[in-house]
Short mmCIF file of C-alpha atoms in Angstrom, two decimals:
data_model
loop_
_atom_site.label_atom_id
_atom_site.label_comp_id
_atom_site.label_asym_id
_atom_site.label_seq_id
_atom_site.Cartn_x
_atom_site.Cartn_y
_atom_site.Cartn_z
CA MET P 1 63.67 164.53 162.12
CA ALA P 2 63.76 163.50 158.89
CA LEU P 3 63.88 160.36 158.11
CA VAL P 4 66.33 161.24 154.63
CA PRO P 5 68.08 164.44 154.76
CA ALA P 6 67.14 167.09 152.65
CA GLY P 7 70.58 166.80 151.03
CA GLU P 8 70.22 163.58 149.52
CA VAL P 9 66.72 164.28 148.11
CA ASP P 10 68.23 167.04 146.51
CA ARG P 11 71.22 165.47 144.97
CA VAL P 12 68.14 162.19 143.69
CA LYS P 13 66.50 165.74 142.06
CA GLU P 14 69.48 166.38 140.21
CA HIS P 15 70.59 163.07 138.88
CA LEU P 16 67.24 162.87 137.63
CA ARG P 17 67.38 166.56 136.19
CA ARG P 18 70.83 165.28 134.55
CA PHE P 19 69.09 161.98 133.12
CA ALA P 20 66.48 163.41 131.82
CA SER P 21 68.33 166.52 130.04
CA GLY P 22 70.59 163.48 128.24
CA PHE P 23 67.80 162.57 126.20
CA THR P 24 66.82 163.88 122.90
CA PRO P 25 63.11 165.34 121.90
CA GLY P 26 62.87 162.31 120.04
CA GLN P 27 64.00 159.96 122.68
CA LYS P 28 61.67 161.34 125.33
CA ALA P 29 58.51 160.76 123.09
CA VAL P 30 59.39 157.39 122.47
CA THR P 31 60.18 156.82 126.06
CA VAL P 32 56.88 158.28 126.91
CA ILE P 33 55.26 156.24 124.45
CA GLY P 34 56.83 153.39 125.64
CA VAL P 35 55.90 153.71 129.36
CA LEU P 36 52.17 154.88 128.35
CA ALA P 37 52.19 151.22 126.59
CA VAL P 38 53.42 149.09 129.22
CA LEU P 39 50.85 150.72 131.81
CA LEU P 40 47.77 150.22 128.98
CA GLY P 41 49.01 146.21 128.94
CA ALA P 42 49.14 146.41 132.29
CA VAL P 43 45.78 147.95 133.43
CA PHE P 44 43.99 145.85 130.25
CA PHE P 45 46.41 142.69 131.67
CA MET P 46 44.49 143.50 135.31
CA ASN P 47 41.17 144.40 134.35
CA PHE P 48 40.57 140.69 132.83
CA ALA P 49 42.83 138.87 134.87
CA SER P 50 40.37 140.27 137.53
CA ARG P 51 37.34 139.68 135.64
CA PRO P 52 35.17 136.60 137.33
CA SER P 53 34.19 133.65 135.68
CA TYR P 54 30.09 133.94 135.75
CA ALA P 55 27.84 130.48 136.62
CA PRO P 56 24.61 129.86 136.70
CA LEU P 57 23.08 130.51 140.08
CA PHE P 58 19.22 129.36 138.98
CA THR P 59 17.65 128.42 135.45
CA GLY P 60 14.37 128.58 134.56
CA LEU P 61 13.07 131.30 136.79
CA GLN P 62 9.36 132.51 136.62
CA PRO P 63 9.38 137.09 136.16
CA THR P 64 8.52 137.69 139.54
CA ASP P 65 11.63 135.30 140.92
CA ALA P 66 14.23 136.65 138.61
CA GLY P 67 13.29 140.19 140.13
CA SER P 68 13.39 139.54 143.73
CA ILE P 69 16.36 137.34 143.21
CA THR P 70 18.14 140.25 141.42
CA GLN P 71 16.94 142.72 143.84
CA HIS P 72 18.49 140.95 146.80
CA LEU P 73 21.34 140.05 144.59
CA ALA P 74 21.34 144.32 144.12
CA ALA P 75 21.49 144.61 147.90
CA ASP P 76 24.11 142.56 148.72
CA LYS P 77 26.37 144.03 146.35
CA VAL P 78 26.85 140.88 144.39
CA PRO P 79 27.40 141.54 140.57
CA TYR P 80 24.88 139.38 138.35
CA GLU P 81 23.84 139.13 134.96
CA LEU P 82 21.09 137.79 133.08
CA ALA P 83 20.48 134.82 130.40
CA ASN P 84 17.71 133.20 128.44
CA GLY P 85 15.44 136.06 127.95
CA GLY P 86 16.22 136.70 131.69
CA THR P 87 14.84 133.24 133.06
CA THR P 88 18.46 132.65 134.25
CA VAL P 89 20.87 134.16 136.52
CA LEU P 90 24.60 134.35 136.80
CA VAL P 91 26.95 135.03 139.89
CA PRO P 92 30.82 134.73 139.69
CA ALA P 93 31.45 130.88 140.53
CA ASN P 94 32.93 131.63 143.49
CA GLN P 95 29.95 132.88 145.21
CA VAL P 96 27.58 130.31 143.89
CA ASP P 97 27.13 128.24 146.83
CA GLN P 98 26.95 130.91 149.21
CA GLN P 99 24.33 133.09 146.93
CA ARG P 100 21.89 130.11 146.94
CA LEU P 101 22.01 129.49 150.73
CA ALA P 102 21.44 132.95 151.56
CA LEU P 103 18.53 133.07 148.94
CA ALA P 104 17.23 130.03 150.19
CA GLN P 105 17.17 131.61 153.63
CA ALA P 106 15.42 134.49 152.36
CA GLY P 107 12.82 132.25 150.99
CA LEU P 108 14.14 132.56 147.13
CA PRO P 109 12.69 131.14 144.58
CA THR P 110 9.14 130.79 145.33
CA SER P 111 8.19 128.47 142.38
CA GLY P 112 10.02 126.01 140.57
CA PRO P 113 11.28 122.46 141.07
CA VAL P 114 10.97 122.30 144.55
CA GLY P 115 11.16 118.74 145.01
CA LEU P 116 9.15 116.63 147.37
CA SER P 117 10.27 118.74 150.11
CA LEU P 118 7.29 120.53 149.42
CA LEU P 119 5.28 118.27 151.33
CA ASP P 120 6.83 119.12 154.75
CA LYS P 121 4.38 122.17 154.80
CA VAL P 122 1.18 120.37 154.42
CA GLY P 123 -1.19 120.63 157.59
CA ILE P 124 -3.05 118.83 159.07
CA THR P 125 -6.46 120.63 158.15
CA THR P 126 -5.19 120.46 154.35
CA SER P 127 -8.47 119.35 151.91
CA GLN P 128 -7.67 116.46 150.11
CA PHE P 129 -7.63 117.65 146.62
CA THR P 130 -4.96 119.85 148.22
CA GLN P 131 -2.99 117.36 149.14
CA GLN P 132 -3.03 115.76 145.96
CA ALA P 133 -2.32 118.59 143.71
CA ASP P 134 0.80 119.27 146.48
CA TYR P 135 2.07 115.62 145.79
CA GLN P 136 1.52 116.40 141.80
CA ARG P 137 3.91 119.06 141.93
CA ALA P 138 6.17 118.15 144.57
CA LEU P 139 6.68 114.88 142.07
CA GLN P 140 7.02 117.07 139.46
CA GLY P 141 9.52 118.76 140.56
CA GLN P 142 11.66 115.91 141.82
CA LEU P 143 11.36 114.65 138.26
CA GLU P 144 12.58 117.79 136.61
CA GLN P 145 15.53 118.00 139.29
CA THR P 146 16.54 114.05 138.22
CA ILE P 147 16.32 114.94 134.30
CA ASP P 148 18.59 117.93 134.78
CA ALA P 149 21.41 116.19 136.13
CA ILE P 150 21.63 114.54 132.21
CA HIS P 151 24.14 115.86 130.75
CA GLY P 152 23.55 118.47 127.99
CA VAL P 153 20.28 119.42 129.29
CA SER P 154 20.05 122.83 130.85
CA GLY P 155 16.36 122.67 132.15
CA SER P 156 13.08 120.81 132.26
CA ILE P 157 9.59 121.26 132.51
CA VAL P 158 7.64 118.29 133.43
CA ASP P 159 3.62 118.12 133.51
CA LEU P 160 1.82 115.09 134.56
CA ALA P 161 -2.25 114.03 133.88
CA MET P 162 -2.99 112.28 136.84
CA PRO P 163 -7.20 111.18 137.00
CA THR P 164 -8.70 111.55 140.18
CA GLN P 165 -8.96 108.28 142.03
CA SER P 166 -12.37 107.66 143.40
CA ALA P 167 -14.08 104.37 144.90
CA PHE P 168 -17.24 104.83 143.62
CA ALA P 169 -16.36 105.27 139.72
CA VAL P 170 -17.85 102.68 138.17
CA THR P 171 -15.85 103.54 134.88
CA PRO P 172 -12.15 103.15 135.01
CA PRO P 173 -10.56 106.24 135.15
CA ASN P 174 -8.14 107.83 131.89
CA PRO P 175 -4.92 106.55 131.96
CA THR P 176 -2.05 108.43 133.29
CA GLY P 177 -0.05 110.60 131.00
CA ALA P 178 3.28 112.94 131.56
CA SER P 179 4.84 115.45 129.38
CA VAL P 180 8.41 116.24 129.29
CA VAL P 181 9.90 119.13 127.72
CA VAL P 182 13.62 119.53 128.19
CA ASP P 183 16.55 122.66 127.24
CA LEU P 184 19.16 121.68 125.91
CA ALA P 185 22.25 123.12 126.27
CA PRO P 186 23.65 125.36 123.37
CA GLY P 187 25.15 122.45 120.66
CA ALA P 188 24.23 119.16 122.67
CA SER P 189 21.39 116.75 121.59
CA LEU P 190 19.99 114.10 123.01
CA THR P 191 20.64 109.94 121.64
CA PRO P 192 17.55 107.88 121.41
CA GLY P 193 19.62 105.75 124.44
CA GLU P 194 19.04 108.65 126.40
CA VAL P 195 15.68 110.11 125.55
CA GLN P 196 14.64 106.50 126.51
CA ALA P 197 15.69 107.27 129.70
CA ILE P 198 13.95 109.91 130.46
CA VAL P 199 11.20 108.33 129.21
CA HIS P 200 11.53 105.08 131.57
CA LEU P 201 12.38 107.71 134.62
CA VAL P 202 9.30 109.08 134.38
CA ALA P 203 7.28 106.31 133.95
CA SER P 204 8.69 104.30 136.67
CA SER P 205 8.66 107.07 139.09
CA VAL P 206 4.65 107.78 138.38
CA PRO P 207 2.39 105.37 139.36
CA ASP P 208 0.04 103.62 136.58
CA LEU P 209 2.09 105.45 133.94
CA ALA P 210 2.85 103.24 130.97
CA PRO P 211 6.50 104.60 129.14
CA GLY P 212 4.31 104.59 125.73
CA GLU P 213 2.17 107.26 127.69
CA VAL P 214 4.98 109.73 128.35
CA THR P 215 5.75 112.78 125.67
CA VAL P 216 9.48 113.62 125.28
CA ALA P 217 9.96 117.22 123.31
CA ASP P 218 13.01 119.86 123.25
CA ASN P 219 13.10 123.36 123.45
CA GLN P 220 12.79 123.67 119.40
CA GLY P 221 9.66 121.50 119.33
CA ASP P 222 11.01 118.64 118.02
CA LEU P 223 9.14 115.19 118.99
CA LEU P 224 11.70 113.16 120.59
CA SER P 225 9.32 110.29 121.89
CA GLY P 226 5.30 110.24 122.71
CA PRO P 227 2.51 107.94 121.38
CA GLY P 228 2.30 106.84 117.98
CA VAL P 229 6.42 107.48 117.43
CA GLN P 230 8.16 104.76 116.41
CA ASN P 231 11.01 105.13 118.79
CA ALA P 232 12.17 101.85 118.02
CA VAL P 233 12.93 102.45 113.96
CA SER P 234 15.82 104.79 115.05
CA GLY P 235 17.14 102.25 117.66
CA GLN P 236 17.06 99.73 114.73
CA GLN P 237 19.17 102.49 112.64
CA SER P 238 21.22 102.62 114.89
CA GLN P 239 22.14 99.38 115.87
CA THR P 240 22.23 98.55 112.07
CA SER P 241 24.24 101.74 111.21
CA ALA P 242 26.79 100.35 114.21
CA GLU P 243 26.92 97.02 112.57
CA ASP P 244 27.65 98.28 109.82
CA GLN P 245 30.54 100.19 110.57
CA LEU P 246 32.40 97.67 112.87
CA VAL P 247 32.42 96.03 109.84
CA ALA P 248 33.77 98.02 107.33
CA SER P 249 36.25 99.57 110.20
CA LYS P 250 37.36 95.83 110.12
CA VAL P 251 38.08 95.22 106.56
CA SER P 252 39.48 98.42 105.89
CA SER P 253 42.46 98.08 108.89
CA LEU P 254 43.23 95.00 106.99
CA LEU P 255 43.25 96.86 103.55
CA ASP P 256 45.38 99.76 104.74
CA GLY P 257 47.93 97.72 106.86
CA VAL P 258 48.78 95.54 102.98
CA LEU P 259 48.01 98.32 100.58
CA GLY P 260 48.38 101.89 102.63
CA THR P 261 46.34 104.27 103.70
CA GLY P 262 43.62 105.37 100.62
CA ASN P 263 43.85 102.42 98.68
CA ALA P 264 40.68 100.81 99.71
CA ASP P 265 36.75 101.86 99.97
CA VAL P 266 34.62 99.39 101.96
CA GLN P 267 31.06 99.54 101.80
CA VAL P 268 28.87 97.50 104.07
CA ASN P 269 25.13 97.15 104.02
CA SER P 270 23.97 94.74 106.94
CA VAL P 271 20.59 93.12 107.12
CA LEU P 272 19.45 92.15 110.90
CA ASP P 273 15.97 90.83 112.36
CA PHE P 274 14.75 92.52 115.47
CA SER P 275 11.87 90.21 116.02
CA LYS P 276 11.75 88.51 118.77
CA THR P 277 11.59 84.92 118.40
CA THR P 278 11.14 82.10 120.71
CA THR P 279 11.35 78.61 119.35
CA THR P 280 10.32 75.35 121.58
CA THR P 281 11.73 71.46 120.25
CA HIS P 282 10.32 68.26 121.87
CA ALA P 283 12.48 65.71 120.78
CA LEU P 284 13.13 61.74 122.02
CA GLN P 285 16.03 61.63 124.68
CA THR P 286 18.18 58.65 123.13
CA THR P 287 21.84 56.75 123.69
CA PRO P 288 24.63 57.45 122.23
CA ALA P 289 23.74 54.85 119.62
CA GLY P 290 20.46 56.48 118.94
CA THR P 291 17.97 54.26 120.66
CA PRO P 292 15.41 55.18 122.56
CA ILE P 293 15.71 55.06 126.65
CA THR P 294 12.76 53.51 127.91
CA VAL P 295 11.92 53.11 131.48
CA PRO P 296 9.15 50.18 132.52
CA THR P 297 6.84 51.66 134.35
CA GLN P 298 3.66 49.26 134.82
CA SER P 299 2.81 45.22 133.58
CA THR P 300 0.25 43.12 134.37
CA SER P 301 -0.01 39.15 133.84
CA SER P 302 -3.12 37.04 133.65
CA SER P 303 -4.04 33.02 132.86
CA GLN P 304 -6.83 31.16 132.26
CA SER P 305 -7.82 27.34 132.08
CA LEU P 306 -10.81 25.31 131.56
CA SER P 307 -11.32 21.35 131.80
CA GLY P 308 -14.29 19.07 131.42
CA ALA P 309 -16.57 16.72 129.30
CA SER P 310 -17.74 16.79 125.78
CA SER P 311 -20.50 19.17 125.46
CA ALA P 312 -24.19 18.38 123.46
CA ALA P 313 -24.30 19.80 119.84
CA GLY P 314 -25.16 23.07 119.86
CA GLY P 315 -24.99 26.55 117.26
CA VAL P 316 -26.89 29.64 117.39
CA LEU P 317 -30.59 29.09 115.92
CA GLY P 318 -31.01 30.33 112.20
CA THR P 319 -27.45 30.51 111.10
CA GLY P 320 -26.08 29.03 108.11
CA VAL P 321 -23.38 27.62 110.52
CA PRO P 322 -23.33 23.81 111.06
CA ALA P 323 -23.61 22.89 114.72
CA LEU P 324 -20.74 21.90 116.62
CA ASN P 325 -20.66 18.59 117.60
CA ALA P 326 -17.70 17.42 119.79
CA THR P 327 -17.00 14.59 121.58
CA GLY P 328 -14.35 13.76 124.58
CA PRO P 329 -12.84 15.53 127.47
CA VAL P 330 -12.39 19.44 126.82
CA THR P 331 -9.69 21.46 127.95
CA TYR P 332 -8.99 25.23 127.56
CA THR P 333 -6.23 27.43 128.80
CA LYS P 334 -5.55 31.25 128.49
CA LYS P 335 -2.51 33.36 129.24
CA SER P 336 -1.81 36.91 128.59
CA SER P 337 0.53 39.90 130.02
CA SER P 338 1.09 43.88 129.55
CA ALA P 339 3.74 45.89 130.06
CA SER P 340 3.91 49.73 130.06
CA THR P 341 7.34 51.70 129.42
CA ALA P 342 7.77 56.05 129.51
CA VAL P 343 10.31 57.15 126.65
CA GLY P 344 12.21 59.92 127.90
CA THR P 345 11.70 63.49 126.62
CA ILE P 346 13.19 66.69 126.02
CA ASP P 347 11.93 70.01 125.51
CA THR P 348 13.86 72.81 124.70
CA THR P 349 12.86 76.86 124.32
CA THR P 350 15.28 79.50 122.54
CA HIS P 351 14.98 83.01 123.14
CA GLN P 352 16.38 84.75 119.74
CA ALA P 353 17.69 88.63 121.02
CA PRO P 354 16.59 91.37 118.28
CA GLY P 355 19.48 92.20 116.28
CA SER P 356 21.12 89.36 114.90
CA VAL P 357 22.16 89.39 111.26
CA THR P 358 20.21 87.77 108.84
CA ARG P 359 22.12 89.04 105.70
CA GLU P 360 25.60 91.12 104.97
CA SER P 361 26.92 92.52 101.55
CA VAL P 362 30.45 94.28 101.35
CA ALA P 363 31.60 95.44 98.27
CA VAL P 364 35.59 96.08 98.26
CA LEU P 365 37.34 98.70 96.11
CA VAL P 366 41.59 98.49 95.57
CA ASN P 367 43.44 100.83 93.64
CA SER P 368 44.98 98.63 91.18
CA LYS P 369 48.12 100.39 91.05
CA ALA P 370 49.19 99.79 94.81
CA LEU P 371 48.92 95.67 93.61
CA LYS P 372 51.67 96.31 91.25
CA GLY P 373 54.58 93.77 92.05
CA MET P 374 52.34 91.90 94.04
CA GLY P 375 52.00 88.47 91.91
CA PRO P 376 49.09 87.11 90.00
CA GLY P 377 47.03 85.85 92.86
CA ALA P 378 47.45 89.02 94.84
CA VAL P 379 43.54 89.78 94.09
CA LYS P 380 42.59 86.08 95.37
CA THR P 381 44.39 86.40 98.65
CA LEU P 382 42.94 89.64 99.59
CA GLN P 383 39.51 88.61 98.65
CA SER P 384 39.96 85.42 100.98
CA GLU P 385 41.42 87.57 103.32
CA VAL P 386 38.70 89.83 103.14
CA ALA P 387 35.81 87.29 103.61
CA ALA P 388 37.22 86.31 106.60
CA ALA P 389 37.23 89.44 107.96
CA ALA P 390 34.06 90.63 107.43
CA GLY P 391 32.43 86.87 108.56
CA ILE P 392 31.13 86.21 105.48
CA ASN P 393 28.79 83.11 105.06
CA PRO P 394 27.21 81.96 102.16
CA ALA P 395 24.74 79.97 103.98
CA ARG P 396 22.29 82.87 104.41
CA GLY P 397 23.25 84.49 101.58
CA ASP P 398 26.27 86.72 102.07
CA VAL P 399 27.73 88.86 99.27
CA LEU P 400 31.11 89.50 98.86
CA SER P 401 31.79 91.67 95.75
CA PHE P 402 35.65 92.52 95.64
CA SER P 403 36.98 94.67 92.55
CA ALA P 404 40.84 96.06 91.43
CA ILE P 405 40.57 99.40 89.55
CA PRO P 406 42.84 102.30 89.15
CA PHE P 407 42.06 105.24 91.38
CA SER P 408 41.70 108.83 90.67
CA SER P 409 44.60 110.84 92.01
CA ALA P 410 42.55 114.10 91.95
CA ALA P 411 41.33 113.93 95.01
CA SER P 412 44.61 112.93 96.75
CA ALA P 413 46.11 115.23 94.66
CA ALA P 414 43.60 117.99 96.57
CA ALA P 415 44.36 116.28 99.64
CA ALA P 416 48.22 116.76 99.27
CA LYS P 417 47.83 120.26 98.13
CA ALA P 418 45.29 121.12 100.79
CA ALA P 419 47.66 119.65 103.50
CA ALA P 420 50.73 121.77 101.94
CA ALA P 421 49.11 124.79 102.06
CA ALA P 422 48.16 124.01 105.56
CA ALA P 423 51.47 122.89 106.26
CA ALA P 424 52.53 126.50 104.76
CA ALA P 425 50.14 128.74 106.59
CA ASP P 426 50.89 127.13 109.83
CA LYS P 427 54.98 128.00 108.96
CA ARG P 428 53.95 131.65 107.88
CA SER P 429 51.96 131.94 111.29
CA GLN P 430 54.83 130.45 112.85
CA LEU P 431 57.28 133.01 110.87
CA PHE P 432 55.36 136.08 111.58
CA ALA P 433 55.20 135.42 115.13
CA MET P 434 59.11 134.96 115.35
CA ALA P 435 59.32 137.97 113.27
CA ARG P 436 56.56 139.78 115.48
CA ASP P 437 58.77 138.85 118.73
CA GLY P 438 61.54 139.86 117.11
CA LEU P 439 60.55 143.37 116.56
CA LEU P 440 59.21 143.81 119.77
CA VAL P 441 63.22 142.23 121.23
CA LEU P 442 64.36 144.75 118.70
CA ALA P 443 62.29 147.49 119.74
CA VAL P 444 63.23 147.14 123.58
CA LEU P 445 67.27 146.99 122.20
CA VAL P 446 67.18 150.19 119.90
CA VAL P 447 65.29 152.15 122.75
CA LEU P 448 68.36 150.54 125.77
CA PHE P 449 70.82 151.25 123.15
CA LEU P 450 69.82 155.46 122.91
CA LEU P 451 69.24 154.86 126.12
CA TRP P 452 72.79 154.27 127.00
CA ARG P 453 74.09 156.23 124.25
CA SER P 454 72.50 159.54 125.58
CA SER P 455 73.51 158.61 128.68
CA LYS P 456 77.59 157.97 127.51
CA ARG P 457 77.13 161.17 125.34
CA ALA P 458 76.46 163.49 128.60
CA SER P 459 79.53 161.53 130.23
CA VAL P 460 81.28 162.72 128.15
CA ASN P 461 80.72 166.18 127.56
CA ARG P 462 80.31 166.16 131.60
CA ALA P 463 84.01 165.71 131.81
CA PRO P 464 85.46 166.70 135.28
CA VAL P 465 87.14 170.17 135.05
CA VAL P 466 88.36 172.69 137.89
CA LEU P 467 88.13 176.04 137.92
CA PRO P 468 92.04 178.11 137.25
CA ARG P 469 93.54 180.10 139.77
CA PRO P 470 95.76 182.38 140.64
CA MET P 471 99.10 179.82 141.68
CA SER P 472 101.07 182.23 143.34
CA SER P 473 98.89 182.01 147.13
CA PHE P 474 99.60 178.15 147.76
CA GLN P 475 101.46 175.17 146.40
CA PRO P 476 99.23 172.78 144.41
CA VAL P 477 99.21 169.22 145.04
CA PRO P 478 100.00 166.85 142.42
CA GLU P 479 96.49 165.54 141.84
CA ALA P 480 95.51 169.41 141.77
CA ALA P 481 97.82 169.86 139.36
CA ALA P 482 97.03 167.55 136.95
CA LEU P 483 92.97 168.17 137.24
CA ALA P 484 93.58 172.01 136.68
CA ALA P 485 95.92 171.06 133.86
CA ALA P 486 93.39 168.57 132.49
CA ALA P 487 90.44 171.16 132.17
CA THR P 488 92.49 174.18 130.80
CA SER P 489 91.52 173.76 127.57
CA GLN P 490 87.68 173.26 128.76
CA VAL P 491 86.94 176.41 130.82
CA PRO P 492 87.08 179.94 129.37
CA ALA P 493 90.09 181.35 131.58
CA VAL P 494 89.06 183.72 134.35
CA ASN P 495 90.59 185.85 136.36
CA LEU P 496 90.08 185.55 139.82
CA GLY P 497 90.92 188.50 140.98
CA SER P 498 87.72 190.11 138.94
CA LEU P 499 85.67 187.48 141.65
CA GLY P 500 86.19 189.89 143.95
CA ARG P 501 83.66 190.48 146.95
CA GLY P 502 81.84 193.05 145.24
CA GLY P 503 82.31 191.49 141.76
CA GLU P 504 80.12 189.92 139.84
CA ILE P 505 80.70 186.20 138.39
CA ARG P 506 80.23 186.26 134.36
CA LYS P 507 77.63 184.00 132.95
CA ASP P 508 79.15 181.43 131.26
CA VAL P 509 81.12 180.79 134.74
CA ALA P 510 77.86 180.68 136.07
CA ASP P 511 76.20 178.06 133.33
CA PHE P 512 79.00 176.26 134.10
CA ILE P 513 78.37 175.67 137.95
CA ASP P 514 75.02 174.67 137.37
CA SER P 515 75.83 172.27 135.03
CA GLN P 516 78.26 170.60 136.49
CA PRO P 517 77.75 170.71 140.43
CA GLU P 518 79.95 167.96 141.63
CA ASP P 519 82.65 168.66 139.61
CA VAL P 520 82.91 172.14 141.34
CA ALA P 521 82.26 170.37 144.59
CA ALA P 522 84.98 168.10 144.10
CA LEU P 523 87.50 170.95 143.14
CA LEU P 524 86.34 173.00 146.06
CA ARG P 525 86.78 170.21 148.57
CA ASN P 526 90.66 169.92 146.34
CA TRP P 527 91.37 173.22 147.70
CA MET P 528 90.12 172.57 151.10
CA ASN P 529 91.99 169.38 151.74
CA GLU P 530 95.35 172.15 150.29
CA GLU P 531 95.09 174.44 152.70
CA GLN P 532 95.00 171.76 155.83
CA ARG P 533 97.89 170.18 154.02
CA SER P 534 99.77 173.84 153.77
CA GLY P 535 98.34 175.26 156.72
CA THR P 536 98.00 178.86 154.74
CA PRO P 537 94.83 180.22 154.37
CA LYS P 538 93.09 180.64 150.65
CA ALA P 539 93.80 183.65 149.16
CA ALA P 540 91.05 185.82 148.01
CA GLY P 541 92.86 186.68 144.71
#
């Protein structure tokens, strides 16, 4: 049993044929072109939307590993792309984790930064030399994985020069060294702080490795850090530039709020002291009145006394000193005392951090046109405000140069002209976009209007008509009479008597029936309904 009656299918086909017959050749061409454009746009959009986004699966691969990995991906029917001369394999982003697990299960890649997991395969019978080599490879791979985690680094290679440790060596071994080559992402660069971070990461991970023995270079061959390279110079320049920008931004913000944007130019030149200074001060501990504070620590006292008769004359033989000749009793007494005190002292040690400002020079130029109407003391007031904002200290030799001169209007005029041109270009682009959208909408409306007009014209040309027949055989109903009267002027008169069983239908009537089958069917249904109501059979003519 058919799901759709055959009559309905024919009816749909007939509707489509009649709908298509209402189009002119130009309208048909426009419709076909529009349909093809929509289909091509849909196909292009589907291809663009269905294109997967690729992400790196592995980077820095050896040719053998890259060949094995691509062969494995092709066997699994996984799309891939090669980059960086075949050392990087890209796969769809949603399959990166799954493919890494699958390749790890297959033992790929066989080389590269394997990390300390390499030591899991060391056996008991491995020689000491092999163990040392495996340890060095594992340490290099672990460091590469750590460096690759830094933003802007897409890959790295670490080589360690570790001397052989021997207990029987008479001379001390050569110092441990390391070299690092970083592969930077396109457009990325490393700051001095990031370079020093790489140096200290490597130095702190390798025994007996000093930071000065680590060499860092990028994939362009530029030396970023290494023995003999003054790494501190770049850091000092960066700190000095940051100090200049900080002071200049403070002064510019102050002047822009008073004079307006573009009416002041500020230049700062700072001198910073990067020497490490340690100062030790030794002073006495005093009271608030300034008297030194003392504490008694030890005291002694002694007393001697002597009494007796007078002695005989005496003296030193051979001297010119007359002899003493004392008579009478003699009494001798001696007393002495001593005390020790401790004085309080203070020892102060001061460590001065490098990078302190020792001198600062600030040059300020303001537009004299912006000072009009501010009064005669405006320049002096602005100068004092700028000195306070910049932190000018005359005691350390700071210099502030403040001048008011008329600024050239050429730069501002050029900037205004460029801004106006950019605004006009933006406006033109917006108008172009609006015009493009309007033309698209207008084209769609024109196509719809042409379709509606052709359909309307076809419906007007297909006015409902009825075929005339002899009126003597039946009494027509009012509806049939009205239809017949309305269609008399559109259908050529036909003598139904000539349409006998053996007669042939005229060509124009046959064309009419073929072109308007629904109207003919409606007419026949009216005839049948009329015959049923009248009870008399329709005359054959």
